[in-house]
């Protein structure tokens, strides 16, 4: 199975900060990676797919990059509504696996 | 618009069974695989497997074989998850999720609202 490891596990930042979350795959997954945002008690929301494609309706302050084993999710200017847990997902091969999550606080 | 609407919360005793439904609308049901995801309290996302909505062929992730069954009723565009011999550790939120493309191994664009299953005596 492909293991997905996110860092950090939690993060505190200020409004307006640039925030970066990383995700490392235990083996190469090309660009078959997605990022999700999950607010407390809510359904996960797709932010980014194929590593860098912004899902429709997602604010442009979110961006993704990477290929192979190393990926990043960047929020260019943190907003209060970005408080959430963020997950990466291996979409390369079964079993589909998720990172353990990064909790982002302000 | 695409919608995935799941059945309501369930409280079950250990050893009982539960069947969660995922009623879809706004797209051609048989064109998209349906995935199932579990989230235990305070934990991350765990992929349970998927079902081919054309053939009805299910595929289960490790740890979700035996007591877990995926099924369909294509006449009402609905997918089901049945869990038997419930244990306390099955307590979780269960999500159905549809991918961007028709394939199961793609980003999950649409999610059901989640069904809370609580197993307690």
GROMACS .gro file of C-alpha atoms in nm:
model
  227
    1UNK     CA    1   0.000   0.000   0.000
    2UNK     CA    2   0.109   0.356  -0.064
    3UNK     CA    3   0.150   0.548   0.262
    4UNK     CA    4   0.074   0.919   0.260
    5UNK     CA    5   0.251   1.125   0.526
    6UNK     CA    6   0.155   1.484   0.591
    7UNK     CA    7   0.349   1.746   0.779
    8UNK     CA    8   0.298   1.919   1.002
    9UNK     CA    9   0.019   1.743   1.189
   10UNK     CA   10  -0.101   2.076   1.321
   11UNK     CA   11  -0.023   2.433   1.242
   12UNK     CA   12  -0.110   2.771   1.385
   13UNK     CA   13  -0.077   3.080   1.169
   14UNK     CA   14  -0.206   3.435   1.150
   15UNK     CA   15  -0.453   3.590   0.909
   16UNK     CA   16  -0.268   3.693   0.597
   17UNK     CA   17   0.014   3.442   0.643
   18UNK     CA   18   0.135   3.216   0.367
   19UNK     CA   19   0.078   2.857   0.477
   20UNK     CA   20   0.233   2.544   0.330
   21UNK     CA   21   0.135   2.184   0.403
   22UNK     CA   22   0.338   1.898   0.266
   23UNK     CA   23   0.241   1.544   0.171
   24UNK     CA   24   0.486   1.267   0.094
   25UNK     CA   25   0.395   0.941  -0.077
   26UNK     CA   26   0.587   0.624   0.007
   27UNK     CA   27   0.628   0.559  -0.365
   28UNK     CA   28   0.581   0.761  -0.678
   29UNK     CA   29   0.224   0.848  -0.770
   30UNK     CA   30   0.296   1.080  -1.063
   31UNK     CA   31   0.049   1.368  -1.020
   32UNK     CA   32  -0.242   1.155  -0.899
   33UNK     CA   33  -0.291   1.348  -0.580
   34UNK     CA   34  -0.587   1.537  -0.438
   35UNK     CA   35  -0.627   1.776  -0.146
   36UNK     CA   36  -0.938   1.817   0.070
   37UNK     CA   37  -1.052   2.062   0.332
   38UNK     CA   38  -1.273   1.941   0.614
   39UNK     CA   39  -1.427   2.180   0.862
   40UNK     CA   40  -1.550   2.042   1.197
   41UNK     CA   41  -1.865   1.839   1.156
   42UNK     CA   42  -1.868   1.890   0.781
   43UNK     CA   43  -1.809   1.687   0.470
   44UNK     CA   44  -1.465   1.689   0.308
   45UNK     CA   45  -1.443   1.938   0.024
   46UNK     CA   46  -1.226   1.881  -0.282
   47UNK     CA   47  -0.976   2.166  -0.325
   48UNK     CA   48  -0.713   2.041  -0.568
   49UNK     CA   49  -0.686   1.741  -0.800
   50UNK     CA   50  -0.409   1.606  -1.022
   51UNK     CA   51  -0.173   1.777  -0.776
   52UNK     CA   52  -0.223   2.130  -0.905
   53UNK     CA   53  -0.567   2.171  -1.066
   54UNK     CA   54  -0.793   2.398  -0.866
   55UNK     CA   55  -1.144   2.262  -0.828
   56UNK     CA   56  -1.416   2.491  -0.958
   57UNK     CA   57  -1.530   2.743  -0.700
   58UNK     CA   58  -1.225   2.712  -0.477
   59UNK     CA   59  -1.058   3.046  -0.398
   60UNK     CA   60  -0.742   3.118  -0.592
   61UNK     CA   61  -0.541   3.161  -0.271
   62UNK     CA   62  -0.525   2.781  -0.265
   63UNK     CA   63  -0.267   2.615  -0.487
   64UNK     CA   64  -0.100   2.278  -0.517
   65UNK     CA   65   0.227   2.156  -0.660
   66UNK     CA   66   0.447   1.852  -0.681
   67UNK     CA   67   0.488   1.525  -0.862
   68UNK     CA   68   0.620   1.181  -0.785
   69UNK     CA   69   0.648   1.157  -0.408
   70UNK     CA   70   0.648   1.514  -0.276
   71UNK     CA   71   0.354   1.751  -0.284
   72UNK     CA   72   0.253   2.079  -0.129
   73UNK     CA   73  -0.069   2.265  -0.062
   74UNK     CA   74  -0.022   2.639  -0.025
   75UNK     CA   75  -0.261   2.902   0.103
   76UNK     CA   76  -0.119   3.232  -0.015
   77UNK     CA   77  -0.297   3.455   0.237
   78UNK     CA   78  -0.469   3.276   0.523
   79UNK     CA   79  -0.828   3.374   0.593
   80UNK     CA   80  -1.035   3.300   0.907
   81UNK     CA   81  -1.261   3.066   0.711
   82UNK     CA   82  -0.962   2.847   0.624
   83UNK     CA   83  -0.959   2.698   0.973
   84UNK     CA   84  -1.001   2.328   0.900
   85UNK     CA   85  -0.821   1.997   0.869
   86UNK     CA   86  -0.657   1.929   0.535
   87UNK     CA   87  -0.604   1.584   0.387
   88UNK     CA   88  -0.407   1.462   0.087
   89UNK     CA   89  -0.517   1.155  -0.108
   90UNK     CA   90  -0.340   0.902  -0.326
   91UNK     CA   91  -0.549   0.863  -0.641
   92UNK     CA   92  -0.286   0.661  -0.823
   93UNK     CA   93  -0.375   0.307  -0.729
   94UNK     CA   94  -0.581   0.098  -0.493
   95UNK     CA   95  -0.601   0.099  -0.206
   96UNK     CA   96  -0.684   0.468  -0.213
   97UNK     CA   97  -0.505   0.616   0.086
   98UNK     CA   98  -0.523   0.945   0.271
   99UNK     CA   99  -0.273   1.138   0.472
  100UNK     CA  100  -0.340   1.160   0.844
  101UNK     CA  101  -0.449   1.522   0.817
  102UNK     CA  102  -0.311   1.863   0.908
  103UNK     CA  103  -0.513   2.072   1.151
  104UNK     CA  104  -0.485   2.441   1.070
  105UNK     CA  105  -0.568   2.699   1.334
  106UNK     CA  106  -0.551   3.074   1.353
  107UNK     CA  107  -2.711   1.949  -0.967
  108UNK     CA  108  -2.534   1.641  -0.839
  109UNK     CA  109  -2.656   1.527  -0.498
  110UNK     CA  110  -2.572   1.233  -0.277
  111UNK     CA  111  -2.817   1.203   0.012
  112UNK     CA  112  -2.749   0.946   0.280
  113UNK     CA  113  -2.982   0.788   0.531
  114UNK     CA  114  -2.999   0.912   0.886
  115UNK     CA  115  -2.801   0.837   1.198
  116UNK     CA  116  -2.818   0.490   1.345
  117UNK     CA  117  -2.777   0.362   1.700
  118UNK     CA  118  -2.719  -0.011   1.712
  119UNK     CA  119  -2.628  -0.272   1.968
  120UNK     CA  120  -2.318  -0.487   1.928
  121UNK     CA  121  -2.391  -0.782   1.702
  122UNK     CA  122  -2.666  -0.608   1.510
  123UNK     CA  123  -2.658  -0.505   1.145
  124UNK     CA  124  -2.705  -0.172   0.974
  125UNK     CA  125  -2.772  -0.067   0.616
  126UNK     CA  126  -2.676   0.281   0.502
  127UNK     CA  127  -2.822   0.419   0.180
  128UNK     CA  128  -2.678   0.678  -0.058
  129UNK     CA  129  -2.946   0.814  -0.287
  130UNK     CA  130  -2.806   1.002  -0.587
  131UNK     CA  131  -2.949   1.247  -0.837
  132UNK     CA  132  -2.836   1.493  -1.101
  133UNK     CA  133  -2.619   1.255  -1.303
  134UNK     CA  134  -2.623   0.915  -1.470
  135UNK     CA  135  -2.574   0.678  -1.177
  136UNK     CA  136  -2.418   0.396  -1.378
  137UNK     CA  137  -2.151   0.618  -1.532
  138UNK     CA  138  -1.963   0.673  -1.205
  139UNK     CA  139  -1.816   0.431  -0.955
  140UNK     CA  140  -1.925   0.478  -0.594
  141UNK     CA  141  -1.671   0.483  -0.316
  142UNK     CA  142  -1.725   0.443   0.057
  143UNK     CA  143  -1.516   0.619   0.322
  144UNK     CA  144  -1.512   0.580   0.699
  145UNK     CA  145  -1.416   0.842   0.955
  146UNK     CA  146  -1.394   0.727   1.314
  147UNK     CA  147  -1.447   0.990   1.586
  148UNK     CA  148  -1.163   1.242   1.582
  149UNK     CA  149  -0.977   1.043   1.319
  150UNK     CA  150  -0.885   1.074   0.953
  151UNK     CA  151  -1.040   0.941   0.636
  152UNK     CA  152  -1.025   0.570   0.558
  153UNK     CA  153  -1.117   0.429   0.218
  154UNK     CA  154  -1.339   0.123   0.249
  155UNK     CA  155  -1.360   0.033  -0.118
  156UNK     CA  156  -1.584   0.090  -0.414
  157UNK     CA  157  -1.857  -0.061  -0.625
  158UNK     CA  158  -1.882  -0.066  -1.002
  159UNK     CA  159  -2.227   0.084  -1.065
  160UNK     CA  160  -2.258  -0.081  -1.406
  161UNK     CA  161  -2.179  -0.438  -1.305
  162UNK     CA  162  -2.247  -0.423  -0.933
  163UNK     CA  163  -1.901  -0.569  -0.872
  164UNK     CA  164  -1.766  -0.454  -0.534
  165UNK     CA  165  -1.405  -0.421  -0.429
  166UNK     CA  166  -1.317  -0.401  -0.061
  167UNK     CA  167  -1.012  -0.251   0.102
  168UNK     CA  168  -0.818  -0.457   0.351
  169UNK     CA  169  -0.996  -0.448   0.682
  170UNK     CA  170  -1.336  -0.421   0.521
  171UNK     CA  171  -1.390  -0.775   0.404
  172UNK     CA  172  -1.639  -1.019   0.546
  173UNK     CA  173  -1.876  -0.798   0.747
  174UNK     CA  174  -1.908  -0.517   0.494
  175UNK     CA  175  -2.120  -0.539   0.181
  176UNK     CA  176  -2.167  -0.284  -0.094
  177UNK     CA  177  -2.477  -0.310  -0.311
  178UNK     CA  178  -2.687  -0.112  -0.555
  179UNK     CA  179  -3.039  -0.049  -0.669
  180UNK     CA  180  -2.986   0.112  -1.008
  181UNK     CA  181  -3.363   0.160  -1.056
  182UNK     CA  182  -3.351   0.428  -0.785
  183UNK     CA  183  -2.989   0.536  -0.836
  184UNK     CA  184  -2.896   0.429  -0.484
  185UNK     CA  185  -2.593   0.264  -0.334
  186UNK     CA  186  -2.593   0.077  -0.006
  187UNK     CA  187  -2.344  -0.016   0.262
  188UNK     CA  188  -2.439  -0.297   0.496
  189UNK     CA  189  -2.236  -0.381   0.804
  190UNK     CA  190  -2.311  -0.696   1.000
  191UNK     CA  191  -2.201  -0.818   1.342
  192UNK     CA  192  -2.144  -0.461   1.453
  193UNK     CA  193  -1.870  -0.386   1.703
  194UNK     CA  194  -1.798  -0.078   1.910
  195UNK     CA  195  -1.505   0.002   1.682
  196UNK     CA  196  -1.745   0.038   1.388
  197UNK     CA  197  -1.870   0.358   1.547
  198UNK     CA  198  -1.793   0.620   1.283
  199UNK     CA  199  -1.928   0.847   1.015
  200UNK     CA  200  -1.970   0.668   0.684
  201UNK     CA  201  -1.957   0.864   0.359
  202UNK     CA  202  -2.041   0.770   0.003
  203UNK     CA  203  -1.837   0.960  -0.253
  204UNK     CA  204  -1.845   1.001  -0.630
  205UNK     CA  205  -1.534   1.074  -0.829
  206UNK     CA  206  -1.461   1.345  -1.084
  207UNK     CA  207  -1.440   1.095  -1.366
  208UNK     CA  208  -1.615   0.760  -1.395
  209UNK     CA  209  -1.323   0.570  -1.250
  210UNK     CA  210  -1.304   0.484  -0.881
  211UNK     CA  211  -0.942   0.599  -0.852
  212UNK     CA  212  -0.988   0.968  -0.899
  213UNK     CA  213  -1.050   1.263  -0.672
  214UNK     CA  214  -1.379   1.251  -0.483
  215UNK     CA  215  -1.574   1.544  -0.616
  216UNK     CA  216  -1.911   1.479  -0.454
  217UNK     CA  217  -1.979   1.341  -0.108
  218UNK     CA  218  -2.287   1.235   0.079
  219UNK     CA  219  -2.352   1.425   0.399
  220UNK     CA  220  -2.235   1.129   0.605
  221UNK     CA  221  -2.421   0.877   0.820
  222UNK     CA  222  -2.329   0.847   1.186
  223UNK     CA  223  -2.336   0.487   1.303
  224UNK     CA  224  -2.303   0.442   1.678
  225UNK     CA  225  -2.256   0.096   1.822
  226UNK     CA  226  -2.328   0.079   2.193
  227UNK     CA  227  -2.497  -0.155   2.437
   0.00000   0.00000   0.00000
